[in-house]
PDB file of C-alpha atoms in Angstrom:
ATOM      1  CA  UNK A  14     -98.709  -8.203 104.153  1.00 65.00           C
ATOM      2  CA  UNK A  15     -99.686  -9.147 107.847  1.00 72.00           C
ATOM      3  CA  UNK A  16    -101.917 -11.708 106.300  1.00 84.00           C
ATOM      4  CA  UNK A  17     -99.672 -13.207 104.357  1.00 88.00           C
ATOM      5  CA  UNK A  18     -97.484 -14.141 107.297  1.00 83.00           C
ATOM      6  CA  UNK A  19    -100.130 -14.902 108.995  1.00 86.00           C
ATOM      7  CA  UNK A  20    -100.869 -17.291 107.082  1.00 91.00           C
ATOM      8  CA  UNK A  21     -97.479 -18.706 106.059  1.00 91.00           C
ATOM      9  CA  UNK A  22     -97.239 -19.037 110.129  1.00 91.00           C
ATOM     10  CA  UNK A  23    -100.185 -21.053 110.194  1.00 93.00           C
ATOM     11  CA  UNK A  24     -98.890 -23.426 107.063  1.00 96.00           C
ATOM     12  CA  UNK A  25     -95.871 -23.562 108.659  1.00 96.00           C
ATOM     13  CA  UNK A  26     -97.361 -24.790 112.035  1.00 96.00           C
ATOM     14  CA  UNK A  27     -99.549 -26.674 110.656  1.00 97.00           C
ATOM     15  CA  UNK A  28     -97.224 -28.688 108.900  1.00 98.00           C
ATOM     16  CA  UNK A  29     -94.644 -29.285 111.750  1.00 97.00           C
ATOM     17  CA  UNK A  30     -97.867 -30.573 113.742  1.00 98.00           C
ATOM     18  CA  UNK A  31     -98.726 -32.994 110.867  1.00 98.00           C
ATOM     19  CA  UNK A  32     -94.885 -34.003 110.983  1.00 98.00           C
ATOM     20  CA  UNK A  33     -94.548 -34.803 114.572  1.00 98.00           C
ATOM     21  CA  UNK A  34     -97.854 -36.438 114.395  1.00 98.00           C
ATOM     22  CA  UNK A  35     -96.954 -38.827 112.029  1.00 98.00           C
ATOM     23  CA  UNK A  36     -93.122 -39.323 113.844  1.00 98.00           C
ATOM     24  CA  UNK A  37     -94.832 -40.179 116.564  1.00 98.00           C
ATOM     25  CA  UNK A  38     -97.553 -42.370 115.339  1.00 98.00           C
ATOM     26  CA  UNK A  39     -95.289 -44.036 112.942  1.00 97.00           C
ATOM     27  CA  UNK A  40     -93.027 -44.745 116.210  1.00 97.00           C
ATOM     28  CA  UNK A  41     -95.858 -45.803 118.422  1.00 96.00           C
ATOM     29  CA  UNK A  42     -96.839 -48.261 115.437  1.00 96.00           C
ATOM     30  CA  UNK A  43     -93.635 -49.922 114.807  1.00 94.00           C
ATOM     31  CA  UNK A  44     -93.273 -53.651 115.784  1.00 89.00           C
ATOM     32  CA  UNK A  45     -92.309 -56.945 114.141  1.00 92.00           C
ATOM     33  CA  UNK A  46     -92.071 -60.257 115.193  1.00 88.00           C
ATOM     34  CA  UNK A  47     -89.025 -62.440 114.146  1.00 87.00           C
ATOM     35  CA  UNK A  48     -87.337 -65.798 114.863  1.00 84.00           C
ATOM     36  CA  UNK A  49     -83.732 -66.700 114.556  1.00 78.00           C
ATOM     37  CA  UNK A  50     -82.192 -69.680 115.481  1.00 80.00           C
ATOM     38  CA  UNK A  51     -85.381 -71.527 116.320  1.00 83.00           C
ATOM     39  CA  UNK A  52     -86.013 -68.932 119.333  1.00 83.00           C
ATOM     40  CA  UNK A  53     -88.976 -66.155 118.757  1.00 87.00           C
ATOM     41  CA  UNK A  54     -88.767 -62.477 119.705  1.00 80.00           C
ATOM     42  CA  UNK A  55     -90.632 -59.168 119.012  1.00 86.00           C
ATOM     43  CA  UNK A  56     -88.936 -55.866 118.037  1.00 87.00           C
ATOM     44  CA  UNK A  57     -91.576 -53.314 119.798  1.00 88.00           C
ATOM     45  CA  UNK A  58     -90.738 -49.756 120.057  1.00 85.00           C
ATOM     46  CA  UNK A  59     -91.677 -49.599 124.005  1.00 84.00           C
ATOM     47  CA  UNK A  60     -89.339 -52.084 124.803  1.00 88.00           C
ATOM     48  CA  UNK A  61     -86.763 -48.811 124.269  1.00 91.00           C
ATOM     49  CA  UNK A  62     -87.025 -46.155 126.985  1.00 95.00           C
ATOM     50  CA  UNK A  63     -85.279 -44.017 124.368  1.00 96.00           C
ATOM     51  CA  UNK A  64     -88.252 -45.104 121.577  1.00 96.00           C
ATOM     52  CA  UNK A  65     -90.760 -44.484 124.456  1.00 96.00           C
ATOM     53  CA  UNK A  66     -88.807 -40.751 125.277  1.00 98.00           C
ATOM     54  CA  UNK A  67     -89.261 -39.725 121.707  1.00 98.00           C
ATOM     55  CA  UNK A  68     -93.372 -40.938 121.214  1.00 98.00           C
ATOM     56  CA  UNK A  69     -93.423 -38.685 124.358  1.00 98.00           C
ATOM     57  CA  UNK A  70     -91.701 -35.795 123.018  1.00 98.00           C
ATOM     58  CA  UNK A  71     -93.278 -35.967 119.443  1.00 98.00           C
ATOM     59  CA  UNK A  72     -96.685 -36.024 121.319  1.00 98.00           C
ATOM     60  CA  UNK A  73     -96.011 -33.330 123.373  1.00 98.00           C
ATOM     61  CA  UNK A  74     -95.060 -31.145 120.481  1.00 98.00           C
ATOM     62  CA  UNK A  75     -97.745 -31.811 118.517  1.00 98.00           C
ATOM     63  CA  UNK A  76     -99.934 -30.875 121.031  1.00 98.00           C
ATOM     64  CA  UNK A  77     -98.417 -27.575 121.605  1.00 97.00           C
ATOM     65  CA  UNK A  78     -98.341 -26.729 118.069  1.00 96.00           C
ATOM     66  CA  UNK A  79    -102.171 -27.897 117.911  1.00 97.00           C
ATOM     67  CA  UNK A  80    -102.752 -25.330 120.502  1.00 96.00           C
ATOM     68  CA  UNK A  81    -100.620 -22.641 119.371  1.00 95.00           C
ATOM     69  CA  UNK A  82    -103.120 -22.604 116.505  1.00 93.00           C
ATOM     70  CA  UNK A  83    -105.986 -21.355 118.168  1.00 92.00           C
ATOM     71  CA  UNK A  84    -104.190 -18.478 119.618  1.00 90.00           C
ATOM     72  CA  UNK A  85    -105.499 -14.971 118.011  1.00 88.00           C
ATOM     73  CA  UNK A  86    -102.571 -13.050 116.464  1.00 80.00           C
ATOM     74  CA  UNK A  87    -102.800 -10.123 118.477  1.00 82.00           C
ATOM     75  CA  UNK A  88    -102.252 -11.433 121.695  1.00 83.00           C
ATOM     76  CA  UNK A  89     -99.513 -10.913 124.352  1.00 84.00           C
ATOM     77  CA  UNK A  90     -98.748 -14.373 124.605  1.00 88.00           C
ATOM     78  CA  UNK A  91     -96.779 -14.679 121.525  1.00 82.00           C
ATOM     79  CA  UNK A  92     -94.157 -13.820 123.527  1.00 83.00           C
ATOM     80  CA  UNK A  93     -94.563 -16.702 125.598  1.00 90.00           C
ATOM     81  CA  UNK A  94     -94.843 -18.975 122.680  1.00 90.00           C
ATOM     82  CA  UNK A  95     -91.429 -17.927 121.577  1.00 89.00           C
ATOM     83  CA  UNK A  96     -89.930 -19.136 124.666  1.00 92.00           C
ATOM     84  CA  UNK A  97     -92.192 -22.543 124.501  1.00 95.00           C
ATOM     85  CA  UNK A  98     -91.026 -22.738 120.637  1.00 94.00           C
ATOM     86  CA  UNK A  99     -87.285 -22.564 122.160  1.00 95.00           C
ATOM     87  CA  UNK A 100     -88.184 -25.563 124.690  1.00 97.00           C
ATOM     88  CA  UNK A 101     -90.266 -27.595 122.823  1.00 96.00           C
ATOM     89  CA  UNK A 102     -87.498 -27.289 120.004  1.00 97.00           C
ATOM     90  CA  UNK A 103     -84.792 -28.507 122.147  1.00 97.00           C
ATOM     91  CA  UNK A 104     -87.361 -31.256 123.656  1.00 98.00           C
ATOM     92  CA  UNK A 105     -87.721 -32.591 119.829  1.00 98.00           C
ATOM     93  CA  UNK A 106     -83.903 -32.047 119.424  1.00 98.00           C
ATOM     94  CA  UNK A 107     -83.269 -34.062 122.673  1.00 98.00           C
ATOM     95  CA  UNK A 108     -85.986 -37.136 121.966  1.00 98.00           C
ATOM     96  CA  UNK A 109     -84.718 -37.478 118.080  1.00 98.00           C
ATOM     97  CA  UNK A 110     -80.993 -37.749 119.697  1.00 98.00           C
ATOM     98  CA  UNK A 111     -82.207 -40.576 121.848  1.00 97.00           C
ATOM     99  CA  UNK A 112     -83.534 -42.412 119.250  1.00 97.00           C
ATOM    100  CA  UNK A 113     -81.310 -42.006 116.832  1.00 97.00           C
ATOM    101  CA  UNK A 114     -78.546 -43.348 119.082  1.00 96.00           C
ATOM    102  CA  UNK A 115     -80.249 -46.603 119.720  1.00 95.00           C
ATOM    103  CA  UNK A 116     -81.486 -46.652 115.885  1.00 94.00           C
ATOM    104  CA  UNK A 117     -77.606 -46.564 115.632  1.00 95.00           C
ATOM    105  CA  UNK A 118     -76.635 -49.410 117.629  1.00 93.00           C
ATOM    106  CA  UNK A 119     -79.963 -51.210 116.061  1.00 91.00           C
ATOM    107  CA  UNK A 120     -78.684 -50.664 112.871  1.00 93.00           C
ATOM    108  CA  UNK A 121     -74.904 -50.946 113.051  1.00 94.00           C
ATOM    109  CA  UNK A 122     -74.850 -53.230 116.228  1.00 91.00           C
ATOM    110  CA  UNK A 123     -71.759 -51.981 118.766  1.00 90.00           C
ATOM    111  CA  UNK A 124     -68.651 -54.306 118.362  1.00 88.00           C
ATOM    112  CA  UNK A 125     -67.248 -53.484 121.799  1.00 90.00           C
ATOM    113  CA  UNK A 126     -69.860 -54.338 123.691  1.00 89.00           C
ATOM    114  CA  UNK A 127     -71.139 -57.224 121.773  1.00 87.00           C
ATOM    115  CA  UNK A 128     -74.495 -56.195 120.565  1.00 89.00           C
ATOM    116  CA  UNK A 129     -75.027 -57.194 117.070  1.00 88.00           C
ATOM    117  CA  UNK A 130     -77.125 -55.085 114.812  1.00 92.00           C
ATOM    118  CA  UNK A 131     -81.095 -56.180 114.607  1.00 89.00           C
ATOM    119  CA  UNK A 132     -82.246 -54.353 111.114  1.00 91.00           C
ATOM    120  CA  UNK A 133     -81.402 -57.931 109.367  1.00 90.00           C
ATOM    121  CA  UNK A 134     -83.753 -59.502 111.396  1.00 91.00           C
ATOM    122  CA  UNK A 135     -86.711 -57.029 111.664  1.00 93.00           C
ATOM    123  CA  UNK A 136     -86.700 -55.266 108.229  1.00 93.00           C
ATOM    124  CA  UNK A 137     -90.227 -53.510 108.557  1.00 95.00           C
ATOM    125  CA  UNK A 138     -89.370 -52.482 112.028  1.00 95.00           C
ATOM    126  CA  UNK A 139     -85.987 -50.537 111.618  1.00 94.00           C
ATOM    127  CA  UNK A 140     -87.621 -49.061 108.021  1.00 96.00           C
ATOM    128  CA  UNK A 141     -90.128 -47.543 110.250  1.00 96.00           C
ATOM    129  CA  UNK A 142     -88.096 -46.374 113.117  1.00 96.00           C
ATOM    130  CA  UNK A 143     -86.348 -44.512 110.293  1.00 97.00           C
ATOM    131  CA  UNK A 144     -89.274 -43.197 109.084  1.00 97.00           C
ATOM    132  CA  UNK A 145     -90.870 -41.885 112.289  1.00 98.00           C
ATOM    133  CA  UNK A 146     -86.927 -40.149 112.847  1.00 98.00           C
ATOM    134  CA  UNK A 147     -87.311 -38.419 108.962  1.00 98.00           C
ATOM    135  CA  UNK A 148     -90.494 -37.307 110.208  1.00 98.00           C
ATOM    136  CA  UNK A 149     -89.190 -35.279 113.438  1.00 98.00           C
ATOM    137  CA  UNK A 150     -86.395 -34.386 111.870  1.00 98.00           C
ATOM    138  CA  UNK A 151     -88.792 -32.366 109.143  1.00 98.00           C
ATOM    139  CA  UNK A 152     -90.786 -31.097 112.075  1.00 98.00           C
ATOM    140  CA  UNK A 153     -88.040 -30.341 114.156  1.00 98.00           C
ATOM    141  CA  UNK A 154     -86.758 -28.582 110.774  1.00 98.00           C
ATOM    142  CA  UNK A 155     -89.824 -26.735 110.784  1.00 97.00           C
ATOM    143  CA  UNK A 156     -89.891 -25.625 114.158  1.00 97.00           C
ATOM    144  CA  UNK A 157     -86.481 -23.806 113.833  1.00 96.00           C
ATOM    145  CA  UNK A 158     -87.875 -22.051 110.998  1.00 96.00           C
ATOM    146  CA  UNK A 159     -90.729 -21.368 113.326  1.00 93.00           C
ATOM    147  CA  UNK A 160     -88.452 -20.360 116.142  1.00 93.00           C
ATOM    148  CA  UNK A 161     -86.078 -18.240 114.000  1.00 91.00           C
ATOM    149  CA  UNK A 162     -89.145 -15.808 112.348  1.00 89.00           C
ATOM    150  CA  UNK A 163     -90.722 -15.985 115.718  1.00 85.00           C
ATOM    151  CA  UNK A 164     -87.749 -14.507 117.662  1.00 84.00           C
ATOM    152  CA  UNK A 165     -87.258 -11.939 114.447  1.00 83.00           C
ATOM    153  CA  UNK A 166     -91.179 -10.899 114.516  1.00 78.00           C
ATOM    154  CA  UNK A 167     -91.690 -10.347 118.436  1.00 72.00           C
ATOM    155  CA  UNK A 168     -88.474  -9.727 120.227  1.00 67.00           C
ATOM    156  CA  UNK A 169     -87.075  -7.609 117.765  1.00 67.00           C
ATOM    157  CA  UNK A 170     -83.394  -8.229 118.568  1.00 57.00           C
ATOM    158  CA  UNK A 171     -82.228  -5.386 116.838  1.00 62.00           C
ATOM    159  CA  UNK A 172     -84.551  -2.660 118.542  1.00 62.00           C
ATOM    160  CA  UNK A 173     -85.430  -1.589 114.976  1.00 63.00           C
ATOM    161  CA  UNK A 174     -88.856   0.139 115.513  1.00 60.00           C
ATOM    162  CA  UNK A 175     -91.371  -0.103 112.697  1.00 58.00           C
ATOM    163  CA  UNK A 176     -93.033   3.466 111.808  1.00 52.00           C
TER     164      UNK A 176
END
């Protein structure tokens, strides 16, 4: 039985690392070049500190849960790693926030201000900003899975003593 959760751990992690991976390179990747109205400009995702923020975060996570891997299951750190799940998890939560709200304005534009939406423009580029956000959003899906039988397995919140 310890094996098997073990292992569904390990799928688990393995897949929110191959999530945030791809969020991230998917991000990083994104770029199209467009001209309207005779004048030429070039949707990039680093031109976004918010785009940039959430590359960051995504690689930062995926690093962690690469890591997390390699750690044998008997060790005293897993109680560490709960607290890092709880940070990194509000880290993905805070960089797909940022991005989504300037995905937002990309797509919809923002009447008040004057900013008119981009996605008619740059097709390719807001399809893959969309993409790399489904992406986190399945890791960062994952991770509160993670986070939730992670807290149950090594806290113990209700003091209930295996024998």
């Amino acid at each position: 039985m310890a094996n098997t959760k073990r292992l569904c751990t390990l799928v688990l992690r393995l897949m929110a690392v191959a999530a945030t991976l791809s969020a991230a390179v998917v991000m990083a990747t994104s770029h199209e070049r467009s001209n309207v109205l005779g004048l030429s400009f070039e949707a990039k995702y680093n031109h976004t500190p918010a785009f940039r923020y959430f590359v960051i975060a995504n690689a930062i996570v995926t690093v962690y849960g690469f890591l997390v891997l390699f750690l044998p299951s008997k060790s005293q750190l897993w109680r560490l790693v709960v607290a890092l799940d709880m940070v990194l998890t509000m880290l993905l939560t805070s960089g797909i926030s940022a991005a989504l709200a300037i995905g937002s304005v990309g797509r919809h534009g923002n009447s008040y201000a004057g900013w008119l939406p981009i996605c008619g423009q740059v097709p390719k580029y807001c399809d893959q900003v969309k993409g790399a956000l489904i992406a986190s959003f399945v890791g960062l899906l994952i991770y509160a899975v993670l986070l939730l039988y992670a807290i149950h397995n090594v806290l113990d919140p209700l003091l209930l003593h295996k024998t």
